[in-house]
């Protein structure tokens, strides 16, 4: 409980969550620029993802997008593996909470969720995180660079990518070449798939050569990012 006194106004605030909500309770391994799970879920929904298509992230880092997409498809409640600060309140109704928790029914899915990254460490992290989240039966992680990326067998789905931005990691110039290479791979390998890219700069999305519509700005790690999404390629 916090009390803030401003002149003759006292504001009490009570933290009902405890740990931040993006901490789902299973992810131990994170890379240097992870996307928060809450933001990943938001961008998947903004891209129209409902759990009925395969999802692929070719720069998957710690695996946030494939794991979050698998959880959506499998009907797994976010935060199922953690506790919340409201459970310590005097008025907490443990029976009502248990009823609510057990009302979330997992679904079976025949979809697959793919992650790749050029960094072997990222792939090891993603594999551990998918195991801990209980979704590894439906995920597949491989160490592959963008230029060697191949379309997975099966139906078309959603490619969702959170590439490096340059503001935090390295500088921007090589990023234009990276985005151009990404666009070439997507156009040649991923016919019929939709593409969603989260980035800080319209010019980086444009460098892919794909046609996108841009969503609203969202704060992320001190920056403002947007989702750029295409129709089926
Ligand atoms: C911003 S991080 C992605 C973070 C990820 N969304 C997460 O939540 O952990 C960008 C990733 O792109 C990868 N990457 C950079 N260049 C690449 C390339 N040419 N091919 C494949 N992966 C690349 C990096 O290794 C890094 O893991």
Tab-separated table of C-alpha atoms and ligand atoms in Angstrom:
chain	number	residue	atom	x	y	z
A	1	UNK	CA	0.000	0.000	0.000
A	2	UNK	CA	1.307	3.463	-0.880
A	3	UNK	CA	-0.042	6.805	0.286
A	4	UNK	CA	0.724	9.955	-1.732
A	5	UNK	CA	0.029	13.260	-0.010
A	6	UNK	CA	-0.343	16.290	-2.254
A	7	UNK	CA	-1.448	19.396	-0.343
A	8	UNK	CA	-4.757	18.318	1.243
A	9	UNK	CA	-5.332	15.350	-1.120
A	10	UNK	CA	-4.220	11.858	0.037
A	11	UNK	CA	-4.173	9.112	-2.617
A	12	UNK	CA	-3.888	5.474	-1.505
A	13	UNK	CA	-2.757	2.909	-4.073
A	14	UNK	CA	-2.817	-0.821	-3.647
A	15	UNK	CA	-0.765	-3.179	-5.833
A	16	UNK	CA	-3.023	-6.102	-6.758
A	17	UNK	CA	-0.507	-7.781	-9.139
A	18	UNK	CA	2.828	-7.998	-7.332
A	19	UNK	CA	5.375	-8.954	-10.007
A	20	UNK	CA	4.727	-7.145	-13.318
A	21	UNK	CA	1.987	-8.801	-15.363
A	22	UNK	CA	4.336	-9.666	-18.244
A	23	UNK	CA	6.113	-12.066	-15.875
A	24	UNK	CA	4.063	-15.136	-16.647
A	25	UNK	CA	6.041	-17.232	-14.185
A	26	UNK	CA	7.865	-19.627	-16.507
A	27	UNK	CA	10.456	-17.612	-18.428
A	28	UNK	CA	13.875	-17.951	-16.849
A	29	UNK	CA	15.997	-17.244	-19.873
A	30	UNK	CA	15.863	-13.858	-21.624
A	31	UNK	CA	18.084	-12.379	-24.316
A	32	UNK	CA	19.301	-8.788	-24.443
A	33	UNK	CA	16.212	-7.193	-26.022
A	34	UNK	CA	13.217	-9.358	-25.118
A	35	UNK	CA	9.653	-8.362	-25.876
A	36	UNK	CA	7.387	-8.401	-22.858
A	37	UNK	CA	4.853	-11.232	-23.002
A	38	UNK	CA	2.002	-8.760	-22.495
A	39	UNK	CA	3.174	-6.736	-25.520
A	40	UNK	CA	3.708	-9.884	-27.587
A	41	UNK	CA	0.117	-10.948	-26.832
A	42	UNK	CA	-1.108	-7.460	-27.775
A	43	UNK	CA	0.750	-7.472	-31.115
A	44	UNK	CA	-0.424	-11.008	-31.955
A	45	UNK	CA	-4.018	-9.895	-31.404
A	46	UNK	CA	-3.458	-6.671	-33.351
A	47	UNK	CA	-2.206	-8.877	-36.216
A	48	UNK	CA	-5.525	-10.750	-36.070
A	49	UNK	CA	-4.089	-13.904	-34.506
A	50	UNK	CA	-6.794	-16.139	-33.005
A	51	UNK	CA	-4.913	-19.426	-32.602
A	52	UNK	CA	-5.963	-21.057	-35.856
A	53	UNK	CA	-2.813	-20.533	-37.981
A	54	UNK	CA	0.859	-21.448	-37.625
A	55	UNK	CA	3.145	-18.629	-36.437
A	56	UNK	CA	6.812	-18.144	-37.288
A	57	UNK	CA	9.316	-15.664	-35.835
A	58	UNK	CA	12.632	-15.728	-37.762
A	59	UNK	CA	14.386	-13.490	-35.155
A	60	UNK	CA	12.864	-15.174	-32.132
A	61	UNK	CA	15.397	-14.241	-29.407
A	62	UNK	CA	14.056	-15.906	-26.255
A	63	UNK	CA	11.032	-17.286	-28.131
A	64	UNK	CA	8.399	-14.868	-26.839
A	65	UNK	CA	6.180	-14.789	-29.961
A	66	UNK	CA	6.055	-18.532	-30.785
A	67	UNK	CA	5.471	-19.387	-27.100
A	68	UNK	CA	2.784	-16.739	-26.617
A	69	UNK	CA	1.052	-17.810	-29.868
A	70	UNK	CA	1.151	-21.474	-28.785
A	71	UNK	CA	-0.419	-20.513	-25.448
A	72	UNK	CA	-3.230	-18.644	-27.241
A	73	UNK	CA	-3.850	-21.616	-29.561
A	74	UNK	CA	-3.786	-24.080	-26.625
A	75	UNK	CA	-6.145	-21.937	-24.502
A	76	UNK	CA	-3.579	-21.650	-21.704
A	77	UNK	CA	-4.282	-18.788	-19.282
A	78	UNK	CA	-1.518	-16.185	-19.096
A	79	UNK	CA	-0.055	-16.060	-15.579
A	80	UNK	CA	-1.247	-19.581	-14.762
A	81	UNK	CA	2.160	-20.411	-13.238
A	82	UNK	CA	2.429	-17.421	-10.898
A	83	UNK	CA	0.808	-15.876	-7.869
A	84	UNK	CA	-0.631	-12.360	-7.542
A	85	UNK	CA	-0.420	-9.842	-4.684
A	86	UNK	CA	-4.226	-9.800	-4.305
A	87	UNK	CA	-3.983	-13.382	-2.954
A	88	UNK	CA	-2.494	-11.837	0.218
A	89	UNK	CA	-5.362	-9.385	0.837
A	90	UNK	CA	-7.527	-9.987	3.930
A	91	UNK	CA	-10.631	-10.046	1.679
A	92	UNK	CA	-9.158	-12.658	-0.736
A	93	UNK	CA	-11.701	-15.374	-1.603
A	94	UNK	CA	-9.573	-18.465	-2.311
A	95	UNK	CA	-12.535	-20.611	-3.390
A	96	UNK	CA	-13.779	-18.016	-5.926
A	97	UNK	CA	-10.237	-17.664	-7.320
A	98	UNK	CA	-9.884	-21.445	-7.642
A	99	UNK	CA	-13.249	-21.630	-9.465
A	100	UNK	CA	-12.087	-18.897	-11.844
A	101	UNK	CA	-8.711	-20.577	-12.450
A	102	UNK	CA	-10.261	-23.967	-13.146
A	103	UNK	CA	-12.835	-22.460	-15.532
A	104	UNK	CA	-10.079	-21.876	-18.132
A	105	UNK	CA	-10.252	-24.925	-20.372
A	106	UNK	CA	-7.134	-25.778	-22.392
A	107	UNK	CA	-7.829	-26.725	-26.057
A	108	UNK	CA	-6.025	-29.141	-28.290
A	109	UNK	CA	-4.431	-27.687	-31.398
A	110	UNK	CA	-2.761	-29.114	-34.471
A	111	UNK	CA	-0.912	-25.860	-35.208
A	112	UNK	CA	2.862	-25.463	-35.031
A	113	UNK	CA	4.871	-22.503	-33.810
A	114	UNK	CA	8.288	-21.863	-35.288
A	115	UNK	CA	11.172	-19.762	-34.048
A	116	UNK	CA	14.574	-19.264	-35.587
A	117	UNK	CA	17.508	-16.998	-34.836
A	118	UNK	CA	21.101	-16.836	-36.036
A	119	UNK	CA	22.243	-17.014	-32.395
A	120	UNK	CA	22.542	-20.555	-30.997
A	121	UNK	CA	22.230	-19.167	-27.440
A	122	UNK	CA	18.839	-17.659	-28.333
A	123	UNK	CA	17.655	-21.026	-29.637
A	124	UNK	CA	18.770	-22.783	-26.433
A	125	UNK	CA	16.858	-20.145	-24.408
A	126	UNK	CA	13.716	-20.450	-26.529
A	127	UNK	CA	13.774	-24.238	-26.195
A	128	UNK	CA	14.086	-24.016	-22.392
A	129	UNK	CA	11.339	-21.385	-22.180
A	130	UNK	CA	8.931	-23.423	-24.347
A	131	UNK	CA	9.598	-26.498	-22.164
A	132	UNK	CA	8.925	-24.513	-18.981
A	133	UNK	CA	5.707	-23.080	-20.473
A	134	UNK	CA	4.500	-26.589	-21.381
A	135	UNK	CA	4.117	-25.825	-25.099
A	136	UNK	CA	7.182	-27.577	-26.536
A	137	UNK	CA	5.078	-30.295	-28.177
A	138	UNK	CA	3.933	-27.595	-30.614
A	139	UNK	CA	7.089	-25.491	-30.977
A	140	UNK	CA	10.104	-25.906	-33.184
A	141	UNK	CA	13.271	-23.768	-32.782
A	142	UNK	CA	16.209	-23.795	-35.181
A	143	UNK	CA	19.449	-21.853	-35.483
A	144	UNK	CA	19.066	-20.224	-38.914
A	145	UNK	CA	19.976	-16.866	-40.366
A	146	UNK	CA	17.319	-14.857	-42.225
A	147	UNK	CA	19.046	-15.500	-45.555
A	148	UNK	CA	18.755	-19.315	-45.120
A	149	UNK	CA	15.183	-19.309	-43.833
A	150	UNK	CA	12.794	-21.791	-45.486
A	151	UNK	CA	9.024	-21.936	-45.346
A	152	UNK	CA	7.813	-24.713	-43.025
A	153	UNK	CA	5.690	-27.533	-44.472
A	154	UNK	CA	1.961	-27.044	-44.113
A	155	UNK	CA	-0.522	-24.200	-44.416
A	156	UNK	CA	0.340	-20.503	-44.556
A	157	UNK	CA	0.092	-18.472	-41.364
A	158	UNK	CA	1.583	-15.432	-39.689
A	159	UNK	CA	5.232	-14.358	-39.716
A	160	UNK	CA	5.755	-11.970	-36.784
A	161	UNK	CA	9.113	-10.318	-36.189
A	162	UNK	CA	10.672	-7.960	-33.693
A	163	UNK	CA	13.974	-7.181	-35.458
A	164	UNK	CA	16.801	-5.201	-33.833
A	165	UNK	CA	16.013	-1.443	-33.918
A	166	UNK	CA	19.470	0.070	-33.791
A	167	UNK	CA	18.599	2.671	-31.132
A	168	UNK	CA	19.470	0.278	-28.348
A	169	UNK	CA	21.644	-2.302	-30.062
A	170	UNK	CA	24.350	-1.355	-32.565
A	171	UNK	CA	23.693	1.344	-35.167
A	172	UNK	CA	21.051	1.696	-37.869
A	173	UNK	CA	22.868	1.480	-41.231
A	174	UNK	CA	23.320	-2.314	-41.392
A	175	UNK	CA	19.692	-2.654	-40.368
A	176	UNK	CA	18.469	-1.410	-43.756
A	177	UNK	CA	20.397	-4.231	-45.472
A	178	UNK	CA	19.037	-6.712	-42.914
A	179	UNK	CA	15.444	-5.587	-43.557
A	180	UNK	CA	15.974	-5.760	-47.332
A	181	UNK	CA	17.287	-9.351	-46.956
A	182	UNK	CA	14.321	-10.190	-44.744
A	183	UNK	CA	11.914	-8.821	-47.379
A	184	UNK	CA	13.581	-10.871	-50.136
A	185	UNK	CA	13.308	-14.106	-48.119
A	186	UNK	CA	9.694	-13.430	-47.178
A	187	UNK	CA	8.684	-12.654	-50.793
A	188	UNK	CA	10.359	-15.759	-52.197
A	189	UNK	CA	9.613	-18.305	-49.439
A	190	UNK	CA	6.416	-17.180	-47.734
A	191	UNK	CA	3.800	-16.772	-50.454
A	192	UNK	CA	0.340	-16.717	-48.834
A	193	UNK	CA	1.660	-15.904	-45.330
A	194	UNK	CA	0.832	-12.623	-43.600
A	195	UNK	CA	3.705	-10.579	-42.173
A	196	UNK	CA	3.804	-8.373	-39.077
A	197	UNK	CA	6.920	-6.410	-38.106
A	198	UNK	CA	7.327	-4.438	-34.902
A	199	UNK	CA	9.807	-1.611	-35.266
A	200	UNK	CA	10.579	1.978	-34.303
A	201	UNK	CA	10.951	3.401	-37.811
A	202	UNK	CA	8.698	3.317	-40.848
A	203	UNK	CA	11.848	3.477	-43.029
A	204	UNK	CA	13.019	0.079	-41.679
A	205	UNK	CA	9.636	-1.529	-42.446
A	206	UNK	CA	9.684	0.083	-45.923
A	207	UNK	CA	13.212	-1.328	-46.518
A	208	UNK	CA	11.674	-4.825	-46.684
A	209	UNK	CA	9.912	-3.842	-49.947
A	210	UNK	CA	6.613	-5.198	-48.561
A	211	UNK	CA	3.389	-3.182	-48.371
A	212	UNK	CA	2.253	-2.568	-44.815
A	213	UNK	CA	-0.423	-0.764	-42.869
A	214	UNK	CA	0.835	0.727	-39.594
A	215	UNK	CA	-0.837	0.439	-36.198
A	216	UNK	CA	-0.786	2.874	-33.285
A	217	UNK	CA	2.426	3.731	-31.413
A	218	UNK	CA	3.094	1.588	-28.338
A	219	UNK	CA	5.768	2.346	-25.685
A	220	UNK	CA	8.421	-0.396	-25.461
A	221	UNK	CA	11.669	-0.160	-23.485
A	222	UNK	CA	11.802	3.648	-23.581
A	223	UNK	CA	11.056	3.724	-27.326
A	224	UNK	CA	7.870	3.951	-29.357
A	225	UNK	CA	7.192	1.024	-31.674
A	226	UNK	CA	4.383	0.181	-34.103
A	227	UNK	CA	3.136	-2.976	-35.716
A	228	UNK	CA	3.453	-2.933	-39.519
A	229	UNK	CA	1.297	-5.625	-41.079
A	230	UNK	CA	0.741	-6.948	-44.583
A	231	UNK	CA	-2.032	-8.967	-46.147
A	232	UNK	CA	-1.180	-12.461	-47.491
A	233	UNK	CA	1.981	-12.246	-49.656
B	1	LIG	C1	15.139	-7.645	-30.717
B	1	LIG	S1	15.730	-9.290	-30.689
B	1	LIG	C2	14.213	-10.231	-30.691
B	1	LIG	C3	13.700	-10.438	-29.311
B	1	LIG	C4	12.558	-11.433	-29.202
B	1	LIG	N1	11.332	-10.915	-29.805
B	1	LIG	C5	12.302	-11.810	-27.735
B	1	LIG	O1	11.244	-11.512	-27.193
B	1	LIG	O2	13.221	-12.350	-27.095
B	1	LIG	C6	16.297	-9.518	-32.332
B	1	LIG	C7	16.873	-10.895	-32.620
B	1	LIG	O3	17.242	-10.926	-34.012
B	1	LIG	C8	18.327	-11.833	-34.160
B	1	LIG	N2	18.958	-11.580	-35.460
B	1	LIG	C9	19.649	-10.473	-35.856
B	1	LIG	N3	20.058	-10.612	-37.140
B	1	LIG	C10	19.614	-11.825	-37.577
B	1	LIG	C11	19.720	-12.544	-38.814
B	1	LIG	N4	20.376	-12.035	-39.860
B	1	LIG	N5	19.136	-13.761	-38.904
B	1	LIG	C12	18.454	-14.300	-37.838
B	1	LIG	N6	18.355	-13.664	-36.636
B	1	LIG	C13	18.917	-12.443	-36.503
B	1	LIG	C14	19.196	-11.543	-32.941
B	1	LIG	O4	20.054	-12.635	-32.646
B	1	LIG	C15	18.147	-11.263	-31.855
B	1	LIG	O5	17.888	-12.426	-31.086
